[in-house]
Short mmCIF file of N, CA and C in Angstrom, two decimals:
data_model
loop_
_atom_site.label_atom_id
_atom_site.label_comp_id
_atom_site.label_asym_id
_atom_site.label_seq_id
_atom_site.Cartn_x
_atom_site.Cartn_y
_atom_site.Cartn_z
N UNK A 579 -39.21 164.22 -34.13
CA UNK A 579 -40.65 164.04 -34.34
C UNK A 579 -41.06 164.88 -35.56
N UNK A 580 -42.43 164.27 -36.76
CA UNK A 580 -42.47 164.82 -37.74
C UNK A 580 -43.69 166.15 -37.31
N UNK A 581 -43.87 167.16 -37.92
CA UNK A 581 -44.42 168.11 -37.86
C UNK A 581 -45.80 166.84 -37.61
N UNK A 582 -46.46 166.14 -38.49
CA UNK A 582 -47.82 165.90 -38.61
C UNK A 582 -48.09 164.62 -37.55
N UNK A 583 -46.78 164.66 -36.56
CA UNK A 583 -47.04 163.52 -35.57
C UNK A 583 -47.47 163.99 -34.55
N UNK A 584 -47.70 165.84 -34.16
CA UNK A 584 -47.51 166.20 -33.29
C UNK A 584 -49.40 166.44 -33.64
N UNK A 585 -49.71 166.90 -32.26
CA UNK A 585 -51.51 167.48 -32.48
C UNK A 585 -51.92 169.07 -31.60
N UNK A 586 -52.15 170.22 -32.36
CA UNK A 586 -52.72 171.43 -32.04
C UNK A 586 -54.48 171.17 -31.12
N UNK A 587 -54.15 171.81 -30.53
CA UNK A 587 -55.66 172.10 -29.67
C UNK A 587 -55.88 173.39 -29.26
N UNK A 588 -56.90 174.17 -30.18
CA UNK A 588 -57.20 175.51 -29.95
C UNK A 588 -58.25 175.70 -28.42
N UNK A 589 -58.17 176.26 -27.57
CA UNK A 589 -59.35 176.79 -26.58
C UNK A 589 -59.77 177.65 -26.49
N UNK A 590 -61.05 177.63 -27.14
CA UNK A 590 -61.72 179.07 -27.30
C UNK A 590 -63.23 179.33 -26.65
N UNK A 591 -63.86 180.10 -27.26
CA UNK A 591 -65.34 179.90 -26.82
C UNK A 591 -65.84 180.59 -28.08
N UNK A 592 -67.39 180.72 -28.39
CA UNK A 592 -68.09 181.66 -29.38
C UNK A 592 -67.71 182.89 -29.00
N UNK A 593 -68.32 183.61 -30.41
CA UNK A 593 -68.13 185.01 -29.91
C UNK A 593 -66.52 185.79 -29.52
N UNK A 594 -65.53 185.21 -29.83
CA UNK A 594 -64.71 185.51 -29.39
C UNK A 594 -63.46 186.11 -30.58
N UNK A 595 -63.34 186.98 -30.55
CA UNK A 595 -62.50 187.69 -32.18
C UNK A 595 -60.99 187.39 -32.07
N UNK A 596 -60.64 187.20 -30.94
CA UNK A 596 -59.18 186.43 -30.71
C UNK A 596 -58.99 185.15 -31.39
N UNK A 597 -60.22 184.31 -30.57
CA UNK A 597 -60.12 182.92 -30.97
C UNK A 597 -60.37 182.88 -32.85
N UNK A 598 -61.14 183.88 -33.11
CA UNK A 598 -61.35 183.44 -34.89
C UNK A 598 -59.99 183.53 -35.08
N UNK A 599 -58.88 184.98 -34.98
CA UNK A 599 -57.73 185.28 -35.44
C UNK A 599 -56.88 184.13 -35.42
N UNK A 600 -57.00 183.29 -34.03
CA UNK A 600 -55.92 181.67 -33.99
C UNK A 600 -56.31 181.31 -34.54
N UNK A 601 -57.34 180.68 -34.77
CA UNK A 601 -58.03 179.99 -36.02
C UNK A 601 -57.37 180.26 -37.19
N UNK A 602 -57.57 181.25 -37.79
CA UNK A 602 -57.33 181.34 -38.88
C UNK A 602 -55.37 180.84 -38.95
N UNK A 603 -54.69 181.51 -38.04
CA UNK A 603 -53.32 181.14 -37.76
C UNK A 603 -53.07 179.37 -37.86
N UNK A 604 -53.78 179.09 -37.21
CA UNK A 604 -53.73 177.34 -36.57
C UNK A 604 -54.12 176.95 -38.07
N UNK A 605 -55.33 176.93 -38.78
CA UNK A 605 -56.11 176.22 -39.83
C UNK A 605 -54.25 176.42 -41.41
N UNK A 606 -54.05 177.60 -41.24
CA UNK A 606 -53.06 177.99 -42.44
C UNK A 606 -51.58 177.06 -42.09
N UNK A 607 -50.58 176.84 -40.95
CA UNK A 607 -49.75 176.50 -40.65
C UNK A 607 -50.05 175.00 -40.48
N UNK A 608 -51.77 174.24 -39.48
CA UNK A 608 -51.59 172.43 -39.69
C UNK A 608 -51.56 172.47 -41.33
N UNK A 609 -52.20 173.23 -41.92
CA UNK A 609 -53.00 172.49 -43.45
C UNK A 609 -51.08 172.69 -43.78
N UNK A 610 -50.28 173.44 -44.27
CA UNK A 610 -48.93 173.70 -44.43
C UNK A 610 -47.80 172.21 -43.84
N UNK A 611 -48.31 171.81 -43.05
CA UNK A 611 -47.39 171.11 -42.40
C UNK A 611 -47.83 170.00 -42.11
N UNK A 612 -49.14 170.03 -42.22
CA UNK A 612 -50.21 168.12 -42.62
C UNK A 612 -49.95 167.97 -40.77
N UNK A 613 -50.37 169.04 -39.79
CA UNK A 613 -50.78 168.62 -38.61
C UNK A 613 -52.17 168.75 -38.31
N UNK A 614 -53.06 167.53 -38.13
CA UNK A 614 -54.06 167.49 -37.52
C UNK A 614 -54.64 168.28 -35.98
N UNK A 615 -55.50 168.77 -36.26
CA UNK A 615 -56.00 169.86 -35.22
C UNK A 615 -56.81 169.74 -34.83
N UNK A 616 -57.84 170.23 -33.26
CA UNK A 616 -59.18 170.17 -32.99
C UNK A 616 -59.43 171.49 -32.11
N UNK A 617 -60.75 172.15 -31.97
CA UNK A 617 -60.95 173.27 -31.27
C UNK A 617 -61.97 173.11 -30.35
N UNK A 618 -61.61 172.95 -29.18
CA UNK A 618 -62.51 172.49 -27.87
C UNK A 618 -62.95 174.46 -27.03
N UNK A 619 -64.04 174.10 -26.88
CA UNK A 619 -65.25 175.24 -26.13
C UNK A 619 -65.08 175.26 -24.83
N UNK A 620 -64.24 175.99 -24.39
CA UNK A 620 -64.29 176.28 -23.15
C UNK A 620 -65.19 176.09 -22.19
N UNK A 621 -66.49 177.09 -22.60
CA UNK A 621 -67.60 176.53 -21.99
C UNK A 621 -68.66 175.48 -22.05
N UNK A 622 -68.18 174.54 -22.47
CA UNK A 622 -68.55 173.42 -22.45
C UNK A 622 -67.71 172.11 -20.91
N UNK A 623 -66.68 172.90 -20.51
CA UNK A 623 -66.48 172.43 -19.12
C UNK A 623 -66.11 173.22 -18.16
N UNK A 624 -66.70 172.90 -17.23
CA UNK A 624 -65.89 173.85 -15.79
C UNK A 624 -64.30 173.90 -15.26
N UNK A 625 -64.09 172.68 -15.71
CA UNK A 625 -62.61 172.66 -15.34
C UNK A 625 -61.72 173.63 -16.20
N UNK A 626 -62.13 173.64 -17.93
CA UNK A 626 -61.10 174.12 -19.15
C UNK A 626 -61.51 175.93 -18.31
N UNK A 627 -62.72 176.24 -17.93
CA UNK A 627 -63.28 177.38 -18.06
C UNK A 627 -62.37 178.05 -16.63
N UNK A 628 -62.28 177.19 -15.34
CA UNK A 628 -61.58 177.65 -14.81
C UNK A 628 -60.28 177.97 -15.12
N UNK A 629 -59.71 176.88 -15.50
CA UNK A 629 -58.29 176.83 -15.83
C UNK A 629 -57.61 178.30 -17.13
N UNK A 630 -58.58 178.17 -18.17
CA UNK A 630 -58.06 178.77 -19.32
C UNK A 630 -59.30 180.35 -19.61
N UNK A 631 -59.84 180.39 -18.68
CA UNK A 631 -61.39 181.52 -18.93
C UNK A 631 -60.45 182.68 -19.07
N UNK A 632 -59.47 182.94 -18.49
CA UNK A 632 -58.80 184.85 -18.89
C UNK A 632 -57.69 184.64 -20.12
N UNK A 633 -57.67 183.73 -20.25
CA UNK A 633 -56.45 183.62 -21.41
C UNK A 633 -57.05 183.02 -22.57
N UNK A 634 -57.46 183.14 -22.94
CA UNK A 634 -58.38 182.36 -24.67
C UNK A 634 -58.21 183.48 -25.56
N UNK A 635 -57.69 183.15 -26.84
CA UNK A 635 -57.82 181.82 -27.11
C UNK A 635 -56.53 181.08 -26.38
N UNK A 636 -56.09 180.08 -26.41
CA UNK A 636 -55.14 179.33 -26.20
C UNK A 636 -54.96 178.02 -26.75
N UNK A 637 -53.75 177.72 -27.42
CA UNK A 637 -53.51 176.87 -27.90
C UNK A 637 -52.39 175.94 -27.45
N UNK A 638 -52.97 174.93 -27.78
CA UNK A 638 -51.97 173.30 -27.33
C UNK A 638 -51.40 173.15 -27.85
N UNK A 639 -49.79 172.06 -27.84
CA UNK A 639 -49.73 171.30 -28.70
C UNK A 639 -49.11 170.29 -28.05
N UNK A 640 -49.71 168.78 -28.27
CA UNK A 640 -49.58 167.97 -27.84
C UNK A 640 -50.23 168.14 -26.40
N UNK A 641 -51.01 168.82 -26.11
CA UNK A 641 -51.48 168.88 -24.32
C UNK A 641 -50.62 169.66 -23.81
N UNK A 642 -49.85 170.26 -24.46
CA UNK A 642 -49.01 171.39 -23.03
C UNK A 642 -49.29 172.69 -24.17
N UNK A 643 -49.43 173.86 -22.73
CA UNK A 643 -49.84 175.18 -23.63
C UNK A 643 -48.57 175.82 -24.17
N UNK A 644 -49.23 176.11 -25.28
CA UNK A 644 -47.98 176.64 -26.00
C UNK A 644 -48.10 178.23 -26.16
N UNK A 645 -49.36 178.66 -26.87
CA UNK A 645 -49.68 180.04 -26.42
C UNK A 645 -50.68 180.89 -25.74
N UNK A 646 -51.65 181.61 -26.25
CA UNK A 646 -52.32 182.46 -25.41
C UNK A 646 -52.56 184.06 -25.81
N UNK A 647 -54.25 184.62 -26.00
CA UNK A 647 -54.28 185.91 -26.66
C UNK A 647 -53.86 185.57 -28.12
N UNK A 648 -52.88 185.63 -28.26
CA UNK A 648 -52.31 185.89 -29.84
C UNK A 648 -51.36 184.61 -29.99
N UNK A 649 -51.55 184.55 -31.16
CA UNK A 649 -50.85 183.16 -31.79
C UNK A 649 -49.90 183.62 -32.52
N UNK A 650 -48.77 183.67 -32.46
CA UNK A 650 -47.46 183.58 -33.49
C UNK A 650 -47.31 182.60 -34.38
N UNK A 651 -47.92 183.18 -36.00
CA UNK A 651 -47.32 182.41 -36.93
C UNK A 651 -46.00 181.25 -36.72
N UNK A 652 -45.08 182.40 -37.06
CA UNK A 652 -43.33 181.75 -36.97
C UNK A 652 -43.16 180.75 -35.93
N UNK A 653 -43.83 181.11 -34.50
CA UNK A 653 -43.32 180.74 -33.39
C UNK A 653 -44.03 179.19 -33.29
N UNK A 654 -45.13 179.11 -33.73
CA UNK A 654 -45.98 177.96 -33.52
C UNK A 654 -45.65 177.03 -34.82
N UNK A 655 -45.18 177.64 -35.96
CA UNK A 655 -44.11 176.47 -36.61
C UNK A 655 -43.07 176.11 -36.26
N UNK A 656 -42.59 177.22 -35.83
CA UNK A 656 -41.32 175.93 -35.52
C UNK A 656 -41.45 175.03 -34.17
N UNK A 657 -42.43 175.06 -33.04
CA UNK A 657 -42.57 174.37 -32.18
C UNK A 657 -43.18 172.97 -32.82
N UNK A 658 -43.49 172.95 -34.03
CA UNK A 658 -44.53 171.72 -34.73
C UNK A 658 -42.90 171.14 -35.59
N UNK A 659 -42.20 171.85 -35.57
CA UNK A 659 -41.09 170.98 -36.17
C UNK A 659 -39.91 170.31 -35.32
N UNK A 660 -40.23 170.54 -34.07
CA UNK A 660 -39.28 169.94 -33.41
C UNK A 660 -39.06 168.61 -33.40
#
């Protein structure tokens, strides 16, 4: 599978200095590798908020979590190149 077939999903909320830091991680590595991304608000549902409320930011890829708190550069490319 090509890096830009795969899709990132950040979960974050406002206000949150973790979630800017993935951000900034996530925005530098899709733009690098031409993977399309989206960043969904936690509190905007009860279910994400239960599920993901102590661990944010957290990030997807493809729908299964990949990390959590802190985003690894290295680690979250090479999961986009598999």
């Amino acid at each position: 599978m090509a890096p830009q077939d795969h899709r990132i999903t950040l979960l974050g909320k406002p206000g949150c200095h973790l979630c800017d830091d993935a951000r900034a991680v996530i925005e530098r590595v899709a733009a690098e590798l031409g993977v399309p991304w989206e960043e969904r608000d936690i509190t905007a549902s009860p279910e994400d908020q239960a599920e993901y409320g102590e661990m944010i930011p957290v990030v997807l890829i493809d729908g299964v979590q990949h990390d959590y708190w802190r985003v690894n550069e290295n680690r979250l490319r090479e999961a986009l190149r598999r």
